[in-house]
Structure formats: structure tokens, C-alpha cells
Coordinates of C-alpha atoms in Angstrom, one line a residue:
M1 CA 4.7 53.8 43.0
A2 CA 5.0 55.4 39.6
D3 CA 4.1 58.8 38.9
Q4 CA 2.4 58.2 35.7
L5 CA -1.8 58.0 35.1
F6 CA -1.9 55.4 33.5
A7 CA 0.5 52.9 35.6
T8 CA -1.6 51.4 38.3
L9 CA -4.8 50.7 35.8
D10 CA -3.5 47.4 34.2
P11 CA -6.4 44.6 33.9
T12 CA -6.8 42.5 36.4
A13 CA -7.9 38.6 35.7
R14 CA -9.2 36.2 38.0
K15 CA -9.9 32.7 36.8
I16 CA -13.2 31.7 39.5
R17 CA -15.0 28.4 38.7
L18 CA -19.0 28.4 37.8
P19 CA -21.9 26.3 38.9
G20 CA -21.4 22.8 36.9
G21 CA -18.2 23.4 37.6
R22 CA -16.8 24.8 34.0
E23 CA -14.6 27.7 34.4
A24 CA -14.5 31.6 33.5
I25 CA -12.2 34.0 33.4
L26 CA -13.2 37.3 34.8
V27 CA -11.2 40.4 33.9
D28 CA -11.1 44.0 35.5
T29 CA -10.6 46.8 33.3
V30 CA -9.7 50.5 34.1
G31 CA -12.7 52.7 35.0
F32 CA -13.5 55.2 32.3
I33 CA -12.1 58.8 32.4
H34 CA -14.1 62.0 31.0
D35 CA -12.9 64.7 29.1
L36 CA -9.2 63.7 28.4
P37 CA -6.6 65.9 27.0
A38 CA -6.4 64.2 22.7
E39 CA -2.3 62.9 23.5
L40 CA -3.9 60.6 27.2
R41 CA -6.9 59.3 25.5
Q42 CA -5.2 56.8 22.9
A43 CA -3.4 55.8 26.7
F44 CA -6.6 55.1 28.2
L45 CA -8.2 53.6 25.3
A46 CA -4.8 51.0 25.3
T47 CA -5.8 49.9 29.0
L48 CA -9.0 48.2 27.4
E49 CA -7.4 46.6 24.5
G50 CA -8.5 42.7 26.6
I51 CA -12.1 43.3 26.6
G52 CA -11.1 42.3 22.3
E53 CA -11.0 38.9 23.2
A54 CA -14.0 38.7 25.8
D55 CA -16.6 36.6 25.0
L56 CA -19.2 38.2 27.6
L57 CA -19.5 42.1 29.0
L58 CA -20.1 43.3 32.0
H59 CA -20.8 46.4 31.7
V60 CA -20.5 48.1 35.7
A61 CA -22.0 51.9 36.4
D62 CA -22.7 54.1 39.5
G63 CA -26.6 53.5 40.3
S64 CA -26.1 56.2 42.9
S65 CA -25.0 58.8 40.6
G66 CA -25.9 61.8 39.2
A67 CA -24.2 61.2 36.1
M68 CA -25.6 58.0 35.7
E69 CA -27.3 58.2 32.1
S70 CA -23.9 60.7 30.5
N71 CA -22.0 58.5 32.4
V72 CA -23.6 54.8 30.5
A73 CA -24.0 56.4 27.0
S74 CA -20.0 57.1 27.3
V75 CA -19.0 54.2 28.2
T76 CA -20.6 52.7 25.3
A77 CA -19.6 55.0 22.4
I78 CA -16.4 54.1 23.2
L79 CA -17.9 50.7 22.8
G80 CA -18.6 51.6 19.5
E81 CA -16.0 53.0 18.9
L82 CA -13.7 50.2 19.7
S83 CA -16.4 48.1 17.8
F84 CA -17.2 46.2 21.1
R85 CA -20.8 46.8 20.5
E86 CA -21.3 44.1 19.0
K87 CA -20.6 41.8 21.7
P88 CA -22.9 40.2 24.5
I89 CA -23.4 43.4 26.7
V90 CA -24.8 43.1 30.3
L91 CA -25.0 46.8 32.2
L92 CA -25.2 46.7 36.0
M93 CA -26.1 49.1 37.7
N94 CA -24.4 49.1 41.0
K95 CA -25.5 50.5 44.3
H96 CA -29.0 49.4 44.4
D97 CA -29.1 50.2 47.9
R98 CA -27.8 53.6 47.1
C99 CA -30.1 54.6 43.5
L100 CA -31.7 57.9 43.4
P101 CA -35.7 58.0 43.7
G102 CA -37.0 58.5 40.1
A103 CA -33.8 57.3 39.1
P104 CA -33.8 56.3 34.7
A105 CA -34.5 53.3 33.5
Q106 CA -31.6 51.3 31.5
E107 CA -33.5 49.1 29.4
G108 CA -32.1 45.4 29.9
A109 CA -29.8 46.8 33.4
L110 CA -30.2 44.5 36.3
W111 CA -29.7 46.5 39.8
I112 CA -27.3 44.9 41.4
S113 CA -25.9 45.6 45.4
A114 CA -22.5 45.2 46.5
K115 CA -22.4 45.5 49.4
S116 CA -26.2 43.4 49.9
G117 CA -25.5 41.3 47.5
R118 CA -29.5 41.8 46.7
G119 CA -30.2 42.3 42.6
S120 CA -33.3 43.2 40.8
R121 CA -34.9 44.8 37.0
S122 CA -35.4 48.1 38.8
C123 CA -34.5 50.8 40.4

């Protein structure tokens, strides 16, 4: 394995068949990293270039994190900086099964659980 910070952070693409027979390509990009030194910031942003081709962005956030609001805001700011904010974005709050009581509402977010497969409009 390479000893480089972004060596294993290449996006992963997978083709799926949707109900009705249409096909889609899902691309899983690198997670967001906070407070990067300036010299690493451009390298990190380069890992996100592929999302410029997307028709729809699924922003998956950890709904059980105490830093959930700041994490969502950070991603939103970066997407704006990269001029991707105009794309349709669906905010998916993962870990519905572990969400914190009184978790702040995120407008338009869908709460999901990769573990249980359940979902709802609120925590």
C-alpha cells in the first residue's frame, strides 16, 4: 500500500440497473476532511472533480454525529466553492437507527439506515 495521504481515496464507480430497466452509475467519492493544511487542500479538492459530471448528488452525512450540523455546512460550502451547489442535491442522514434524540432538523433531508434499511423524514 502506498504511503500517501490520498493514495487510496480515488472515487469508486459502479453501474446499477434501476427498477424499470434504466441504468445509472453510482460514484462514491472520498469523504470530506476538515482543516486541511493549504498544501493538501488542492489535492483533496481534485478528488472531487468527478462529481462535476453528475446529474444528481447524494450527500450522505452521519446523522449520529454530534458534529453533524457543522459537517453538513462544511460540505455545502465546498460544493458551493466548486460551483456544484446548482446541481440537485439529496441530503441523506445515515444511521437513522442511532440518531441522537433532539437531532436538529435538516431541511429536506431523508433519514436512512444502511444497517436496518429503514428510512423516514425525521430522526
